[in-house]
mmCIF file of C-alpha atoms in Angstrom:
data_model
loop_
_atom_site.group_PDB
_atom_site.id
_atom_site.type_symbol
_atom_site.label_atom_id
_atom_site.label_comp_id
_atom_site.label_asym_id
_atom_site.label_seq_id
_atom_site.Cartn_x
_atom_site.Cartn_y
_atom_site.Cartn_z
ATOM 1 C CA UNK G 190 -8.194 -33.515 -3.458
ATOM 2 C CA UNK G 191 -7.458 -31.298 -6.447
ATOM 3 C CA UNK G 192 -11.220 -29.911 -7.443
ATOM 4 C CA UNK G 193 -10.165 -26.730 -5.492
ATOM 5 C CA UNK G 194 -6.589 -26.736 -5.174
ATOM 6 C CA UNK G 195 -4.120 -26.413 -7.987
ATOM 7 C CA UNK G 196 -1.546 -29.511 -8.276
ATOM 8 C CA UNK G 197 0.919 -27.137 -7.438
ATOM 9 C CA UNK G 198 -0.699 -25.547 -4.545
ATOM 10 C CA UNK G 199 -1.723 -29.397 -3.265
ATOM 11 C CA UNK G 200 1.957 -30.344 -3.832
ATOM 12 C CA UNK G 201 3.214 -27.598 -1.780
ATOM 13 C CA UNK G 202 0.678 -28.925 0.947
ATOM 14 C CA UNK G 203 1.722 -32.330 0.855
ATOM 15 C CA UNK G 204 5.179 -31.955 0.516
ATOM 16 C CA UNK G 205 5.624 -29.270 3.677
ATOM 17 C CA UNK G 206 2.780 -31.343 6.478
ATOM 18 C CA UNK G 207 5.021 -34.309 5.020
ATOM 19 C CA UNK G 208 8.317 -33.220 6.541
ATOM 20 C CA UNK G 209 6.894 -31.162 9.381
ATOM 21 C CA UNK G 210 5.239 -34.519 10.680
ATOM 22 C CA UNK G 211 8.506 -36.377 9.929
ATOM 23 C CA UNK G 212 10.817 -34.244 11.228
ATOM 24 C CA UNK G 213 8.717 -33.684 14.850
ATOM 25 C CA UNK G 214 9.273 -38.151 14.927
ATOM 26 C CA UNK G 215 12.585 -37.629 14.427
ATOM 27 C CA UNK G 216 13.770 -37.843 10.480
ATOM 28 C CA UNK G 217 14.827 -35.039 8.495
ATOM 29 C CA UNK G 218 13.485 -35.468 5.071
ATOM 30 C CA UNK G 219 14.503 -32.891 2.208
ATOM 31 C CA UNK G 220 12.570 -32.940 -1.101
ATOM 32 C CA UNK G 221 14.736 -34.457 -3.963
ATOM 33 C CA UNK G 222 14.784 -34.347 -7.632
ATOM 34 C CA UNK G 223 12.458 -36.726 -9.187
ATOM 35 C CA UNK G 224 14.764 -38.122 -11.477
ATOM 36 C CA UNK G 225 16.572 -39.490 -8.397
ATOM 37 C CA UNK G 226 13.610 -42.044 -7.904
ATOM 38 C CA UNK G 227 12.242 -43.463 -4.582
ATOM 39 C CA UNK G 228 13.769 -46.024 -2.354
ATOM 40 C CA UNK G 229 15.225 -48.975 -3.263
ATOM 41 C CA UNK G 230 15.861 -52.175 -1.128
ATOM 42 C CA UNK G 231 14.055 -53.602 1.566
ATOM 43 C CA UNK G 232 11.361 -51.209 0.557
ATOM 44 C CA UNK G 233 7.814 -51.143 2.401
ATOM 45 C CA UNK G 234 4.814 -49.474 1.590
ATOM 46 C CA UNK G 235 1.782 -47.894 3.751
ATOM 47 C CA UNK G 236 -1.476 -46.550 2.012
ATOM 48 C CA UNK G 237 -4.737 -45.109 3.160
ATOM 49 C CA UNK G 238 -8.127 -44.156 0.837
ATOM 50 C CA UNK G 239 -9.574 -41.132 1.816
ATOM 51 C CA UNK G 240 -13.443 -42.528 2.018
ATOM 52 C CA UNK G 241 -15.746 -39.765 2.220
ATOM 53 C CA UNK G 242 -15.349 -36.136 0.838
ATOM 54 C CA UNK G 243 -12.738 -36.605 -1.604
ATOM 55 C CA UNK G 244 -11.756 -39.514 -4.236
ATOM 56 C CA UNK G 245 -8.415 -40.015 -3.577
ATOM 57 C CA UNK G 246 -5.322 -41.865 -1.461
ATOM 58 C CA UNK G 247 -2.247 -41.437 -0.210
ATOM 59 C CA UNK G 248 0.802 -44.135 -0.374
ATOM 60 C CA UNK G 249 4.097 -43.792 1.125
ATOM 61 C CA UNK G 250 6.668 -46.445 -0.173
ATOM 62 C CA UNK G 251 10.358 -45.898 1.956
ATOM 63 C CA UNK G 252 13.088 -47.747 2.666
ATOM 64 C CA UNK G 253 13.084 -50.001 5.709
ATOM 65 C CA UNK G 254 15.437 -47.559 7.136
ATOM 66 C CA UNK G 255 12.884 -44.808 7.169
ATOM 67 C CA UNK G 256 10.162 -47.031 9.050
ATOM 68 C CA UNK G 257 13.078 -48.087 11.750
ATOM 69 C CA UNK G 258 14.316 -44.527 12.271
ATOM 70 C CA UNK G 259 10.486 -43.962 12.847
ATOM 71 C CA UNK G 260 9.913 -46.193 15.231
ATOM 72 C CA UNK G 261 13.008 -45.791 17.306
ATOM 73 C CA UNK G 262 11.797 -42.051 17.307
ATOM 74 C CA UNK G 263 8.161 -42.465 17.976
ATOM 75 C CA UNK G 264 8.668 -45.181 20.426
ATOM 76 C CA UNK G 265 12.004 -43.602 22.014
ATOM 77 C CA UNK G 266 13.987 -47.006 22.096
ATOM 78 C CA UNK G 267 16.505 -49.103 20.248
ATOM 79 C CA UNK G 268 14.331 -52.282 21.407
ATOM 80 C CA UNK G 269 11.383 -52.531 18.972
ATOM 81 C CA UNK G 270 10.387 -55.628 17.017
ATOM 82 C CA UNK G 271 9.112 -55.928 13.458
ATOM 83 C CA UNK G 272 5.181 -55.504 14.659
ATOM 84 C CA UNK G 273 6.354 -52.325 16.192
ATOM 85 C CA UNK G 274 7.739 -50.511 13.387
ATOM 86 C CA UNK G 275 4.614 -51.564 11.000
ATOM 87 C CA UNK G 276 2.039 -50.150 13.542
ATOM 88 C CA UNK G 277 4.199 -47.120 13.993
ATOM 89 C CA UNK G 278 4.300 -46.580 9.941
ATOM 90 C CA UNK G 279 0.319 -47.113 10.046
ATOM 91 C CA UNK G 280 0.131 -44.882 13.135
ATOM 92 C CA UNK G 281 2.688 -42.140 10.946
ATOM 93 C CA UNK G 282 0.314 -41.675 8.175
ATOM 94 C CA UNK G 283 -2.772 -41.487 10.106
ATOM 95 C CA UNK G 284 -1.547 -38.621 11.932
ATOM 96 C CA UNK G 285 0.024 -37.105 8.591
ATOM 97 C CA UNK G 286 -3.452 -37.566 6.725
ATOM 98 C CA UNK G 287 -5.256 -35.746 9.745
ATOM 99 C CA UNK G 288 -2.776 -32.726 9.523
ATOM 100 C CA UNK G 289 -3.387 -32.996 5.536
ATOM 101 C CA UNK G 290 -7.185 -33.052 5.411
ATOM 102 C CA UNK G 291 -7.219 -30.107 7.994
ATOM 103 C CA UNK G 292 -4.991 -27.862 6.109
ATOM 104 C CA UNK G 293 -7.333 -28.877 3.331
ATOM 105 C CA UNK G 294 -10.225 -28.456 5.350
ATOM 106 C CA UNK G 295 -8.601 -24.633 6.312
ATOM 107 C CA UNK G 296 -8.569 -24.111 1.972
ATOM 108 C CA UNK G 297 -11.527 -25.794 0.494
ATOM 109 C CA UNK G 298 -14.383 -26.301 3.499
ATOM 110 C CA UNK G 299 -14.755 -30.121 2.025
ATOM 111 C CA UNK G 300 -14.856 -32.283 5.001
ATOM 112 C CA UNK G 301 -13.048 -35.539 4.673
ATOM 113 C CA UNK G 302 -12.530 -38.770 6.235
ATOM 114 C CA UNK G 303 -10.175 -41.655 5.408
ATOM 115 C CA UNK G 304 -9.777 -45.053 6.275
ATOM 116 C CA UNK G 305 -7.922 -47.624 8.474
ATOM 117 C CA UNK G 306 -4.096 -47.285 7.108
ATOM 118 C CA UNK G 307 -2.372 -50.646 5.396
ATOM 119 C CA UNK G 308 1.350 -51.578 5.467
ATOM 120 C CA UNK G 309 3.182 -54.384 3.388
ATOM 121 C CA UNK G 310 6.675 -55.502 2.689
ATOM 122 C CA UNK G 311 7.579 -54.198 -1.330
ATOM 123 C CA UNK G 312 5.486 -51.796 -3.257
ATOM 124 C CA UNK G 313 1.394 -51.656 -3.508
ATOM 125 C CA UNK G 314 -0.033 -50.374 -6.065
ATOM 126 C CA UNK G 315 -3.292 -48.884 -6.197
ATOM 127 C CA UNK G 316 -5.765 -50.148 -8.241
ATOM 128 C CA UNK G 317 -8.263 -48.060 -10.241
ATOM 129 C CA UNK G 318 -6.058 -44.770 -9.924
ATOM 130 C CA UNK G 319 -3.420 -42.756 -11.676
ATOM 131 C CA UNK G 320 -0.341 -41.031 -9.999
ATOM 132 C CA UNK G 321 -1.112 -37.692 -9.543
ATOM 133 C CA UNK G 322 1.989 -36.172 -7.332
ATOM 134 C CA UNK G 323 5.203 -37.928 -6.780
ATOM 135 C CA UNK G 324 7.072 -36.407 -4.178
ATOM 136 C CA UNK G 325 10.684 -37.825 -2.968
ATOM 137 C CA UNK G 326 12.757 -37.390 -0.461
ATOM 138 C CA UNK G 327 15.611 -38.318 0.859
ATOM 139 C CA UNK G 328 16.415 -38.397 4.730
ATOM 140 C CA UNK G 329 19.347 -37.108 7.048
ATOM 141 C CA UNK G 330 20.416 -40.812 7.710
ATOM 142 C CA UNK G 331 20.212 -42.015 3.877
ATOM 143 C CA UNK G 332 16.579 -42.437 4.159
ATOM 144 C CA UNK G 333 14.665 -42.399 0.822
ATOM 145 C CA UNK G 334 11.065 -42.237 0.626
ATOM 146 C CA UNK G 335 8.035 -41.731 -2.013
ATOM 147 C CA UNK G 336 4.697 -40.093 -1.657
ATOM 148 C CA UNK G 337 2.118 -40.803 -3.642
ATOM 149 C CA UNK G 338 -0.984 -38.799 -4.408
ATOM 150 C CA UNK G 339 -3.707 -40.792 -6.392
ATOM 151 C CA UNK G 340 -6.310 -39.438 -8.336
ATOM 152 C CA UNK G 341 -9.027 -41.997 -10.096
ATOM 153 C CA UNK G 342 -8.637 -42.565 -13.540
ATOM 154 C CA UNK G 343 -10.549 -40.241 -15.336
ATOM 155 C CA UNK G 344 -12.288 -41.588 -18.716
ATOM 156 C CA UNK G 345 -10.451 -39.877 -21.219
ATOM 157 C CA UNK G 346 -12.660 -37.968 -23.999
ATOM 158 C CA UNK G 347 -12.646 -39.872 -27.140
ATOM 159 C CA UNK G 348 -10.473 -38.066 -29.378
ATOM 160 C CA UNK G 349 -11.321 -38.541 -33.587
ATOM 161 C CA UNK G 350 -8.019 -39.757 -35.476
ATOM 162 C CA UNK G 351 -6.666 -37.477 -37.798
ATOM 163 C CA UNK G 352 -5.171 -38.036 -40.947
#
């Protein structure tokens, strides 16, 4: 995602499509320092790989609080089950990565597709790829979340030792 884009520019991106999406399912989520971390918990974790167009994926690690207040505001009930609030996370960052890759789309002309989302219980890491953006956030109902931009690992240049 960042051949065109500057990290700061694709931050910006990220960070504002990340709580416009959230905030229109019903959570309020305000970018936080760093140093205050990600969630911590019950913490679950959706990912997606963007497939064709650019190397990259997106993770999203919150609290399970963040995936209930979700559901209950996607689905519009207090009555949803376990299966319910993992579909609705999957769901979540589908339509978040559709309103990322056309703002991207809107910047860079590179069309883009990605890939069925995944959701597990604890934190996935992704293999073969660095952290390129952290961004977290904390929510109006003590949410915490963490999204994570990955870049693949680039081979570094070989650098002679000096003496």
């Amino acid at each position: 995602m960042d051949r065109t884009m500057s990290r700061e520019a694709l931050s910006k991106l990220l960070d504002q499509v990340t709580r416009d999406i959230t905030q229109e399912a019903g959570v309020a989520l305000h970018l936080i320092d760093g140093d205050q971390g990600g969630p911590e918990g019950e913490v679950c974790t959706v990912s997606i790989t963007f497939d064709r167009g650019m190397d990259t994926s997106l993770t999203l690690c919150g609290d399970w609080v963040l995936f209930s207040h979700l559901a209950r505001g996607i689905l519009q009930t207090e009555d949803f089950t376990t299966q319910d609030v993992e579909d609705v996370a999957k769901e979540y960052l589908n339509v978040l990565c559709g309103h990322i890759l056309s703002r991207l789309f809107q910047v860079t002309k590179q069309p883009a597709r990605f890939g069925v989302p995944t959701f597990c219980r604890g934190r996935q890491e992704v293999d073969h790829a660095e952290k390129h953006i952290i961004l977290n956030y904390a929510g109006d109902q003590n949410e915490r979340a963490q999204l994570i931009h990955h870049a693949p690992y680039r081979e570094r240049e070989a650098q002679p030792d000096s003496e």
